[in-house]
C-alpha cells in the first residue's frame, strides 16, 4: 500500500529509487533535495527521502497553527473516535509496517511485528484515557464565587523522534497530543522516516482534518533545528540523545517553551546472591541485547554479588553466546544490525576506549562480518570496569554490557547511581524489605524489582537527572500536553 504515497520516480522509471515525500496539510509534498535511505541489514540504499527545508517546515507549522482552533474545539469523543480508527488502520497494515521497520531500522521481523501491535495498542490507550482527563472545582466556599481549574491543550507540538522505535515512540507523542486537542508536526529520525510518513497518510485516511498531523523529514541539524528554532511550537516532545535534548531545551528558553524530553540512559541492574538469578539470566540477556542494544532502558551495567559473580558471569556469557546475529528479515535472527554506520563506529570507539582504559572484553568486542554486508556488531560482555572509566558513565547504545562484582551493597547502589543518567534501574533480591529500601535510593524514573518487563501504557515513564524532563504514557504523560487555567467566576 505504500505505493499510494505516490513514490515519485518509481512510476516514471523502474530503475529509479522510490522517493518518499513529507506529509504536510493532508498531502504528499516533495522538496527540492532528497537523501538516500540505507538498509542496515545490507548497507545498501533502498529508497530516497525528502530533506525538508525552511519552506516545508514553515508550511507544516502554518497548517498546524491554522488547524488548531477547530481541532481543539472538537469534542473529545470525536477526536478519540478518529484515533481509534487510526489504531485499526495500523493493525490492518501490520505486515507493511513490520516489513518497513525491518528495512529502515534493521529490526528483526518478530520484534518489528511487536512494535506495530504495541503502537496500535498505545494509540487506543491514549485515545481512551484522554476521555478521563478533567479539571477541578475546589470547595473553597466563598459566597457567590466559584474557582474553576480547567485544562487546555498547549497548542502546536513539534515531535522529534529517534531511530530505534520509530513507530511506537512517535505514537507516544502524537496520540496524547492529538487526543487533548493539540496539533502536531513530527520529524522522525533521518534514518527511519518511512513509517512516520505512512502513519500521517493513514491519519488522513482515518479522517483527521488536514494540518492536524504533518510529518517533515530530514537530518537533525537541518530540518530538526528548523523546527526547534521556529517560534510556532508551544511544546517540543523529544526523544533522543541527552546532548541534543540539552540544545533543544536551551533554544526553547527563548520563548519559555515547554520541553518534554526522553533522553539517554545507562541502566544498572543489581543482582543479590539471594535472588533466583539462574532463572533470570536469559531474560536479563534479552533485556541487555534487545533491539541490538539500541534501547534506552535496556540493562547496560550489571552489579553482581561477589558470592555468585563467577557463576553468574559464566552463565550470562553462555546465554549471550547463543544469540544469533543476522539480517533483520531472517526469522532465526536474535540480534539484527545496528541502525547505521555512525552508530556502529561510535560503539567501536567506545569499546576501544574501554580496552585502552583497562576493561577486559570477555565476549564479542568486534563487528560481525556477514556476507549480506550491513552494520553488525557481536554481542559484547566487558568486565574489569572501574567507576572512573568512561564506559561506566557514558551511555552505550549498542550490544555491549558491563558486568562488575560487588562486596558491599552500599557500593553497588553508589556505583549504580554513578552515571549522569537516571532512566531505569533493575533490582533482583529475595529480601523485599531491602528491595523497597534500595528502590527508594536508586536515582531512576522507573525501577523494576525482580522482574523485567516493558513499561505499561498506564504507568508513567521517563527519566531523572540527565535522562530527561517530564513523563510519557499514563494520565501524567497525557497531562503534559495540557496547561492549567484558573477561572474565577463571581455571580
Ligand atoms: P539523536 O539525539 O541524535 O537524534 C534523535 C532525533 O533528534 C532525530 O530525529 C534527529 O534527527 C534529531 N536531531 C538531531 N540533532 C538535532 C538538532 N540539533 N536539533 C533538532 N533535532 C535534532 O539521538 P540518536 O542517537 O539518533 O538516538 C539514540 C538516543 O535516543 C540515545 O541517547 C537513546 O538513549 C535515546 N532514547 C531515549 C529514549 C527514552 O525514552 N528516554 C528512548 C529511545 C531513545
Coordinates of C-alpha atoms and ligand atoms in Angstrom, one line a residue:
X1 CA 0.0 0.0 0.0
X2 CA 3.0 2.4 0.2
X3 CA 2.5 3.0 -3.5
X4 CA -0.4 5.3 -2.6
X5 CA 2.1 7.7 -1.1
X6 CA 2.9 8.4 -4.8
X7 CA 6.6 7.3 -5.0
X8 CA 7.8 10.0 -7.3
X9 CA 10.1 8.1 -9.6
X10 CA 9.0 4.5 -9.3
X11 CA 6.2 5.0 -11.8
X12 CA 8.4 7.1 -14.2
X13 CA 11.5 4.9 -14.3
X14 CA 11.5 1.4 -13.0
X15 CA 15.2 1.7 -12.1
X16 CA 14.8 4.9 -10.0
X17 CA 14.6 4.5 -6.3
X18 CA 11.3 5.4 -4.6
X19 CA 11.4 8.9 -3.2
X20 CA 9.4 9.4 0.0
X21 CA 7.7 12.7 0.4
X22 CA 6.8 14.7 3.5
X23 CA 3.2 14.7 4.6
X24 CA 2.0 18.2 5.0
X25 CA -1.5 19.6 5.5
X26 CA -3.1 16.3 4.3
X27 CA -1.0 15.7 1.3
X28 CA 2.3 14.3 0.0
X29 CA 4.8 17.1 -0.6
X30 CA 8.2 16.7 -2.3
X31 CA 11.1 19.1 -1.7
X32 CA 14.0 20.1 -3.8
X33 CA 16.5 17.8 -2.1
X34 CA 16.5 14.2 -1.3
X35 CA 18.9 11.8 0.5
X36 CA 19.4 8.0 0.4
X37 CA 17.9 5.6 3.0
X38 CA 20.2 2.8 3.8
X39 CA 19.0 -0.7 4.8
X40 CA 21.1 -1.6 7.9
X41 CA 21.0 -5.3 7.1
X42 CA 22.8 -4.8 3.8
X43 CA 24.4 -1.4 4.0
X44 CA 22.8 -0.6 0.6
X45 CA 20.5 2.2 -0.3
X46 CA 16.9 1.1 -0.9
X47 CA 15.0 4.4 -1.2
X48 CA 15.2 8.2 -1.0
X49 CA 13.6 10.6 1.5
X50 CA 12.8 14.3 1.2
X51 CA 15.1 16.7 3.0
X52 CA 12.6 19.3 4.3
X53 CA 13.9 22.9 4.0
X54 CA 12.6 26.0 5.7
X55 CA 9.7 26.4 3.3
X56 CA 8.4 22.9 4.0
X57 CA 8.9 23.3 7.8
X58 CA 7.1 26.7 7.7
X59 CA 4.2 25.3 5.7
X60 CA 3.8 22.3 8.1
X61 CA 3.8 24.6 11.1
X62 CA 1.5 27.1 9.5
X63 CA -1.0 24.2 8.7
X64 CA -0.7 23.0 12.3
X65 CA -1.4 26.6 13.6
X66 CA -4.4 27.2 11.4
X67 CA -6.0 23.8 12.1
X68 CA -5.6 24.2 15.9
X69 CA -8.7 26.3 16.7
X70 CA -11.1 23.8 15.1
X71 CA -9.3 20.8 16.3
X72 CA -9.3 22.0 19.9
X73 CA -13.0 22.9 19.6
X74 CA -13.9 19.4 18.5
X75 CA -15.4 17.1 21.1
X76 CA -13.0 14.8 22.9
X77 CA -15.2 11.9 21.8
X78 CA -14.8 12.9 18.1
X79 CA -11.0 13.0 18.5
X80 CA -11.0 9.7 20.3
X81 CA -13.0 8.0 17.6
X82 CA -10.6 9.2 14.9
X83 CA -7.6 8.0 16.8
X84 CA -9.2 4.6 17.4
X85 CA -9.9 4.4 13.7
X86 CA -6.2 5.2 13.1
X87 CA -5.2 2.4 15.5
X88 CA -7.3 0.0 13.5
X89 CA -5.6 1.1 10.3
X90 CA -2.2 0.4 11.8
X91 CA -3.4 -3.1 12.6
X92 CA -4.7 -3.6 9.1
X93 CA -1.3 -2.6 7.7
X94 CA 0.7 -4.5 10.3
X95 CA 2.6 -6.6 7.7
X96 CA 3.6 -3.5 5.7
X97 CA 4.7 -1.6 8.8
X98 CA 6.7 -4.6 10.1
X99 CA 8.5 -5.1 6.8
X100 CA 9.3 -1.4 6.7
X101 CA 10.7 -1.4 10.3
X102 CA 12.8 -4.3 9.3
X103 CA 14.2 -2.4 6.3
X104 CA 14.6 1.0 7.9
X105 CA 15.6 0.1 11.5
X106 CA 17.2 -3.3 10.9
X107 CA 14.8 -4.7 13.5
X108 CA 14.3 -8.5 13.4
X109 CA 10.9 -9.2 11.9
X110 CA 9.3 -10.7 15.0
X111 CA 10.2 -7.6 17.1
X112 CA 9.1 -5.4 14.3
X113 CA 5.6 -7.0 14.4
X114 CA 5.5 -6.5 18.1
X115 CA 6.3 -2.8 17.7
X116 CA 3.4 -2.4 15.3
X117 CA 0.9 -4.1 17.7
X118 CA 2.3 -2.1 20.6
X119 CA 1.9 1.2 18.6
X120 CA -1.8 0.4 17.8
X121 CA -2.4 -0.6 21.5
X122 CA -0.8 2.6 22.7
X123 CA -2.9 4.7 20.3
X124 CA -6.1 3.1 21.6
X125 CA -4.9 3.6 25.2
X126 CA -4.2 7.4 24.7
X127 CA -7.4 7.9 22.9
X128 CA -9.5 6.3 25.7
X129 CA -7.5 7.7 28.6
X130 CA -7.8 11.2 27.3
X131 CA -11.6 11.0 27.8
X132 CA -11.0 10.7 31.5
X133 CA -9.0 14.0 31.9
X134 CA -10.7 16.6 33.9
X135 CA -10.1 19.8 35.8
X136 CA -11.3 20.7 39.4
X137 CA -13.6 23.0 41.3
X138 CA -12.2 23.2 44.8
X139 CA -14.6 23.5 47.7
X140 CA -13.5 27.0 48.7
X141 CA -16.9 28.1 49.9
X142 CA -16.6 31.8 49.1
X143 CA -20.1 33.3 48.7
X144 CA -21.2 33.8 45.1
X145 CA -17.9 32.7 43.8
X146 CA -16.5 29.6 42.0
X147 CA -12.9 28.9 41.2
X148 CA -12.6 26.6 38.2
X149 CA -9.4 24.9 37.3
X150 CA -9.6 23.8 33.7
X151 CA -7.2 22.0 31.3
X152 CA -6.4 23.3 27.8
X153 CA -4.3 21.9 25.0
X154 CA -0.9 23.6 24.9
X155 CA -1.1 24.4 21.1
X156 CA 1.2 23.3 18.3
X157 CA 3.5 20.4 19.3
X158 CA 6.7 19.5 17.5
X159 CA 7.6 15.8 18.0
X160 CA 11.1 14.7 17.3
X161 CA 11.9 11.0 17.5
X162 CA 14.9 8.7 17.2
X163 CA 15.6 5.6 15.0
X164 CA 15.2 2.7 17.5
X165 CA 11.4 2.6 17.8
X166 CA 10.2 4.9 15.1
X167 CA 6.5 4.0 15.2
X168 CA 5.8 3.4 18.8
X169 CA 7.8 6.4 20.0
X170 CA 6.0 8.6 17.6
X171 CA 2.6 7.3 18.8
X172 CA 3.6 8.1 22.4
X173 CA 3.8 11.7 21.4
X174 CA 1.3 12.4 18.6
X175 CA -1.5 10.3 20.1
X176 CA -1.8 12.1 23.5
X177 CA -1.1 15.5 21.9
X178 CA -3.9 15.0 19.3
X179 CA -6.2 13.4 21.8
X180 CA -6.3 16.5 24.0
X181 CA -6.7 18.9 21.1
X182 CA -3.1 19.9 20.2
X183 CA -1.9 19.8 16.6
X184 CA 1.4 18.1 15.7
X185 CA 4.3 18.4 13.3
X186 CA 6.6 15.4 13.6
X187 CA 10.2 14.9 12.5
X188 CA 11.3 11.3 12.6
X189 CA 14.9 10.3 12.6
X190 CA 16.6 10.7 9.2
X191 CA 17.4 7.0 9.0
X192 CA 13.8 5.9 9.7
X193 CA 11.2 8.3 8.2
X194 CA 9.0 5.9 6.2
X195 CA 6.8 4.5 8.9
X196 CA 6.1 8.0 10.2
X197 CA 5.1 9.3 6.7
X198 CA 2.8 6.3 6.3
X199 CA 1.3 7.0 9.8
X200 CA 0.5 10.5 8.8
X201 CA -1.1 9.4 5.5
X202 CA -3.2 6.8 7.4
X203 CA -4.2 9.6 9.8
X204 CA -5.7 11.5 6.8
X205 CA -7.4 8.3 5.7
X206 CA -8.9 7.8 9.1
X207 CA -10.4 11.3 8.8
X208 CA -8.1 13.5 10.8
X209 CA -8.5 17.0 9.3
X210 CA -5.7 18.4 7.1
X211 CA -2.9 20.1 9.0
X212 CA -3.7 18.4 12.3
X213 CA -0.8 15.9 11.9
X214 CA 2.0 16.6 9.5
X215 CA 5.4 14.9 9.1
X216 CA 8.6 16.6 7.8
X217 CA 11.6 14.5 7.1
X218 CA 15.3 15.3 7.1
X219 CA 18.5 15.5 9.1
X220 CA 18.5 16.7 12.7
X221 CA 20.9 19.6 12.4
X222 CA 19.0 20.9 9.4
X223 CA 15.3 20.0 9.5
X224 CA 15.2 19.3 13.2
X225 CA 16.8 22.6 14.1
X226 CA 14.4 24.5 11.8
X227 CA 11.5 23.1 13.8
X228 CA 13.2 23.8 17.1
X229 CA 14.2 27.3 16.2
X230 CA 10.7 28.2 15.0
X231 CA 8.6 30.3 17.3
X232 CA 5.3 28.4 16.5
X233 CA 5.5 25.2 18.6
X234 CA 4.4 25.6 22.2
X235 CA 5.8 22.3 23.2
X236 CA 8.7 20.1 21.9
X237 CA 8.2 16.4 22.6
X238 CA 11.7 15.0 22.1
X239 CA 13.2 11.5 22.4
X240 CA 16.9 11.2 21.6
X241 CA 20.3 11.8 23.0
X242 CA 21.0 13.9 26.0
X243 CA 23.3 16.2 24.0
X244 CA 20.5 17.2 21.5
X245 CA 18.0 17.3 24.4
X246 CA 20.1 20.0 26.1
X247 CA 20.3 22.0 22.9
X248 CA 16.5 21.9 22.4
X249 CA 15.9 23.0 26.0
X250 CA 18.4 25.9 25.6
X251 CA 16.8 27.1 22.4
X252 CA 13.3 26.7 23.8
X253 CA 14.2 29.0 26.7
X254 CA 13.9 31.9 24.1
X255 CA 10.2 31.5 24.2
X256 CA 9.8 30.0 27.7
X257 CA 8.5 27.0 25.8
X258 CA 7.8 23.6 27.4
X259 CA 10.0 20.7 26.5
X260 CA 9.2 17.1 27.4
X261 CA 12.3 15.1 26.8
X262 CA 13.1 11.4 27.0
X263 CA 16.9 11.2 26.8
X264 CA 19.8 8.8 27.2
X265 CA 20.2 6.0 29.7
X266 CA 22.8 3.7 31.2
X267 CA 20.6 1.4 33.2
X268 CA 22.1 -0.6 36.1
X269 CA 20.9 -4.0 37.4
X270 CA 21.9 -5.1 40.9
X271 CA 21.8 -8.9 41.4
X272 CA 22.0 -10.1 45.0
X273 CA 23.1 -13.6 46.0
X274 CA 19.6 -14.5 47.3
X275 CA 17.8 -13.8 44.0
X276 CA 16.7 -16.7 41.8
X277 CA 19.3 -15.4 39.3
X278 CA 19.7 -18.6 37.3
X279 CA 16.0 -18.4 36.3
X280 CA 16.6 -14.8 35.3
X281 CA 19.7 -15.0 33.3
X282 CA 18.1 -15.5 29.9
X283 CA 15.6 -12.6 30.4
X284 CA 18.5 -10.4 31.5
X285 CA 20.4 -11.3 28.4
X286 CA 17.3 -10.4 26.4
X287 CA 16.9 -7.1 28.1
X288 CA 20.6 -6.2 27.6
X289 CA 20.7 -7.0 23.9
X290 CA 17.1 -6.3 22.8
X291 CA 17.0 -4.3 19.5
X292 CA 20.8 -4.8 19.2
X293 CA 21.2 -2.8 22.4
X294 CA 19.6 0.3 20.9
X295 CA 17.0 0.6 23.6
X296 CA 17.1 3.3 26.2
X297 CA 16.0 1.3 29.2
X298 CA 17.9 -1.8 28.4
X299 CA 20.3 -3.2 31.1
X300 CA 23.8 -2.0 30.3
X301 CA 25.6 -2.3 33.6
X302 CA 25.2 -5.4 35.9
X303 CA 26.4 -5.3 39.5
X304 CA 26.5 -8.9 40.9
X305 CA 27.1 -10.0 44.5
X306 CA 30.7 -11.3 44.6
X307 CA 29.5 -14.7 46.1
X308 CA 27.8 -15.5 42.8
X309 CA 29.8 -13.4 40.4
X310 CA 31.8 -16.1 38.7
X311 CA 28.9 -18.4 38.2
X312 CA 26.7 -15.6 37.0
X313 CA 29.3 -14.3 34.5
X314 CA 29.7 -17.8 33.1
X315 CA 26.0 -18.4 32.6
X316 CA 25.4 -14.9 31.3
X317 CA 28.2 -15.3 28.7
X318 CA 27.0 -18.7 27.7
X319 CA 23.4 -17.4 27.1
X320 CA 24.8 -14.3 25.2
X321 CA 27.0 -16.6 23.0
X322 CA 23.9 -18.4 21.9
X323 CA 22.3 -15.2 20.4
X324 CA 22.2 -15.5 16.6
X325 CA 23.4 -12.4 14.8
X326 CA 21.9 -12.0 11.3
X327 CA 19.9 -9.9 8.8
X328 CA 16.7 -8.5 10.2
X329 CA 14.2 -10.3 7.8
X330 CA 15.6 -13.7 8.8
X331 CA 13.2 -15.2 11.4
X332 CA 16.1 -17.0 13.0
X333 CA 17.8 -13.7 13.9
X334 CA 18.0 -12.7 17.6
X335 CA 20.4 -9.7 17.0
X336 CA 20.0 -7.7 13.9
X337 CA 22.4 -5.0 12.7
X338 CA 22.9 -1.6 14.3
X339 CA 20.9 1.1 12.6
X340 CA 23.6 3.0 10.9
X341 CA 27.3 3.2 10.2
X342 CA 27.8 6.1 12.6
X343 CA 26.2 4.3 15.5
X344 CA 28.4 1.3 14.7
X345 CA 31.6 3.3 14.6
X346 CA 30.7 5.2 17.8
X347 CA 30.3 1.8 19.6
X348 CA 33.6 0.6 18.2
X349 CA 35.3 3.7 19.5
X350 CA 33.7 3.3 23.0
X351 CA 34.9 -0.4 23.2
X352 CA 38.4 0.6 22.0
X353 CA 38.5 3.4 24.7
X354 CA 37.3 1.0 27.4
X355 CA 40.0 -1.5 26.4
X356 CA 42.6 1.3 26.5
X357 CA 41.4 2.2 30.0
X358 CA 41.9 -1.4 31.2
X359 CA 38.5 -3.0 30.7
X360 CA 38.5 -6.7 29.6
X361 CA 36.5 -7.8 26.7
X362 CA 35.2 -11.3 27.7
X363 CA 32.9 -11.8 24.7
X364 CA 32.5 -10.1 21.3
X365 CA 34.1 -6.7 21.1
X366 CA 34.2 -6.6 17.3
X367 CA 32.0 -6.1 14.3
X368 CA 30.4 -9.2 12.8
X369 CA 31.3 -9.7 9.2
X370 CA 28.2 -11.1 7.5
X371 CA 28.0 -11.9 3.8
X372 CA 25.0 -9.6 3.5
X373 CA 27.1 -6.6 4.3
X374 CA 25.4 -4.2 6.9
X375 CA 26.3 -2.8 10.3
X376 CA 26.6 -5.8 12.6
X377 CA 28.4 -6.0 16.0
X378 CA 28.9 -9.0 18.1
X379 CA 27.1 -9.1 21.5
X380 CA 29.8 -8.0 23.9
X381 CA 30.5 -8.5 27.6
X382 CA 33.0 -6.4 29.4
X383 CA 34.5 -6.9 32.9
X384 CA 37.2 -5.2 35.0
X385 CA 35.5 -1.8 34.5
X386 CA 36.0 0.7 37.3
X387 CA 33.6 3.6 38.1
X388 CA 36.0 6.2 36.7
X389 CA 36.1 4.6 33.2
X390 CA 34.1 6.3 30.5
X391 CA 32.2 3.1 29.7
X392 CA 30.9 3.1 33.3
X393 CA 29.4 6.6 32.9
X394 CA 28.6 7.1 29.2
X395 CA 25.6 5.7 27.5
X396 CA 26.3 2.6 25.4
X397 CA 23.6 2.5 22.7
X398 CA 24.6 -0.9 21.2
X399 CA 25.0 -4.6 22.1
X400 CA 27.6 -4.3 24.9
X401 CA 27.1 -4.8 28.7
X402 CA 29.4 -4.3 31.6
X403 CA 29.4 -6.8 34.5
X404 CA 31.1 -6.0 37.8
X405 CA 31.1 -7.7 41.2
X406 CA 30.2 -6.0 44.5
X407 CA 31.1 -7.0 48.0
X408 CA 29.1 -4.3 49.8
X409 CA 25.6 -3.5 48.7
X410 CA 26.1 0.2 49.5
X411 CA 28.9 0.4 46.9
X412 CA 26.6 -1.3 44.4
X413 CA 23.9 1.5 44.9
X414 CA 26.6 4.2 44.7
X415 CA 28.0 2.8 41.5
X416 CA 24.6 2.2 40.1
X417 CA 23.9 5.9 40.7
X418 CA 27.3 6.9 39.4
X419 CA 26.3 7.8 35.9
X420 CA 24.7 11.2 34.9
X421 CA 21.6 9.3 33.7
X422 CA 18.6 8.2 35.7
X423 CA 16.2 6.4 33.4
X424 CA 15.7 2.9 34.6
X425 CA 17.2 0.5 37.2
X426 CA 16.7 -3.2 38.0
X427 CA 17.0 -4.9 41.3
X428 CA 17.0 -8.6 42.0
X429 CA 16.7 -9.9 45.6
X430 CA 14.5 -12.2 47.7
X431 CA 14.6 -9.7 50.5
X432 CA 11.6 -7.4 49.9
X433 CA 12.4 -5.1 52.7
X434 CA 15.8 -4.5 51.2
X435 CA 14.3 -4.1 47.8
X436 CA 11.9 -1.4 48.9
X437 CA 14.8 0.5 50.7
X438 CA 17.1 0.3 47.7
X439 CA 14.3 1.1 45.2
X440 CA 14.0 4.4 47.1
X441 CA 17.7 5.0 46.8
X442 CA 18.1 4.3 43.1
X443 CA 18.1 7.5 41.1
X444 CA 15.9 6.4 38.2
X445 CA 12.4 7.2 36.8
X446 CA 11.5 3.5 36.8
X447 CA 12.7 0.7 39.0
X448 CA 11.9 -2.9 38.2
X449 CA 12.2 -5.2 41.2
X450 CA 12.6 -9.0 40.5
X451 CA 11.2 -8.6 37.0
X452 CA 11.9 -7.5 33.6
X453 CA 9.1 -6.0 31.6
X454 CA 8.3 -3.3 29.1
X455 CA 6.7 -0.3 30.6
X456 CA 2.8 -0.4 30.7
X457 CA 0.9 2.4 29.0
X458 CA -0.9 3.0 32.3
X459 CA 2.3 3.8 34.2
X460 CA 4.4 7.0 33.7
X461 CA 7.7 6.6 32.0
X462 CA 10.7 9.0 31.9
X463 CA 14.0 9.9 33.4
X464 CA 15.6 11.7 36.3
X465 CA 18.9 13.6 36.1
X466 CA 20.2 13.8 32.5
X467 CA 17.7 11.2 31.2
X468 CA 15.0 13.8 30.6
X469 CA 12.2 16.0 31.8
X470 CA 8.6 15.2 32.2
X471 CA 6.8 11.9 31.7
X472 CA 5.3 9.9 28.9
X473 CA 2.4 7.4 28.9
X474 CA -0.3 7.2 31.6
X475 CA -2.6 10.1 32.6
X476 CA 0.6 12.1 33.7
X477 CA 2.0 11.8 30.2
X478 CA -1.2 13.0 28.6
X479 CA -1.4 15.9 31.0
X480 CA 2.0 17.2 29.7
X481 CA 0.2 18.3 26.6
X482 CA -2.2 20.5 28.5
X483 CA -1.9 23.7 30.5
X484 CA -3.9 24.6 33.6
X485 CA -6.1 27.7 33.6
X486 CA -7.8 29.1 36.7
X487 CA -11.1 30.8 36.1
X488 CA -12.5 33.0 38.9
X489 CA -16.3 33.3 38.5
X490 CA -18.4 35.6 40.5
X491 CA -22.2 35.5 40.3
Ligands
LIG1 P1 19.8 12.0 18.4 O1 19.6 12.9 19.5 O2 21.0 12.1 17.6 O3 18.5 12.1 17.3 C1 17.2 12.0 17.8 C2 16.3 12.9 16.9 O4 16.8 14.2 17.0 C3 16.4 12.6 15.4 O5 15.2 12.8 14.8 C4 17.4 13.6 14.9 O6 17.3 13.9 13.5 C5 17.1 14.8 15.8 N1 18.1 15.8 15.9 C6 19.5 15.6 15.9 N2 20.1 16.7 16.1 C7 19.1 17.7 16.2 C8 19.2 19.1 16.5 N3 20.3 19.8 16.6 N4 18.0 19.8 16.6 C9 16.8 19.1 16.4 N5 16.7 17.8 16.2 C10 17.9 17.1 16.1 O7 19.6 10.5 19.0 P2 20.0 9.1 18.4 O8 21.4 8.9 18.6 O9 19.5 9.1 17.0 O10 19.1 8.2 19.2 C11 19.6 7.5 20.3 C12 19.4 8.3 21.6 O11 18.0 8.3 21.9 C13 20.0 7.6 22.8 O12 20.7 8.5 23.6 C14 18.9 6.9 23.5 O13 19.0 6.7 24.8 C15 17.8 8.0 23.3 N6 16.5 7.4 23.5 C16 15.8 7.7 24.7 C17 14.6 7.1 24.9 C18 13.9 7.4 26.2 O14 12.7 7.1 26.3 N7 14.5 8.0 27.2 C19 14.0 6.2 24.0 C20 14.7 6.0 22.9 C21 15.9 6.5 22.6

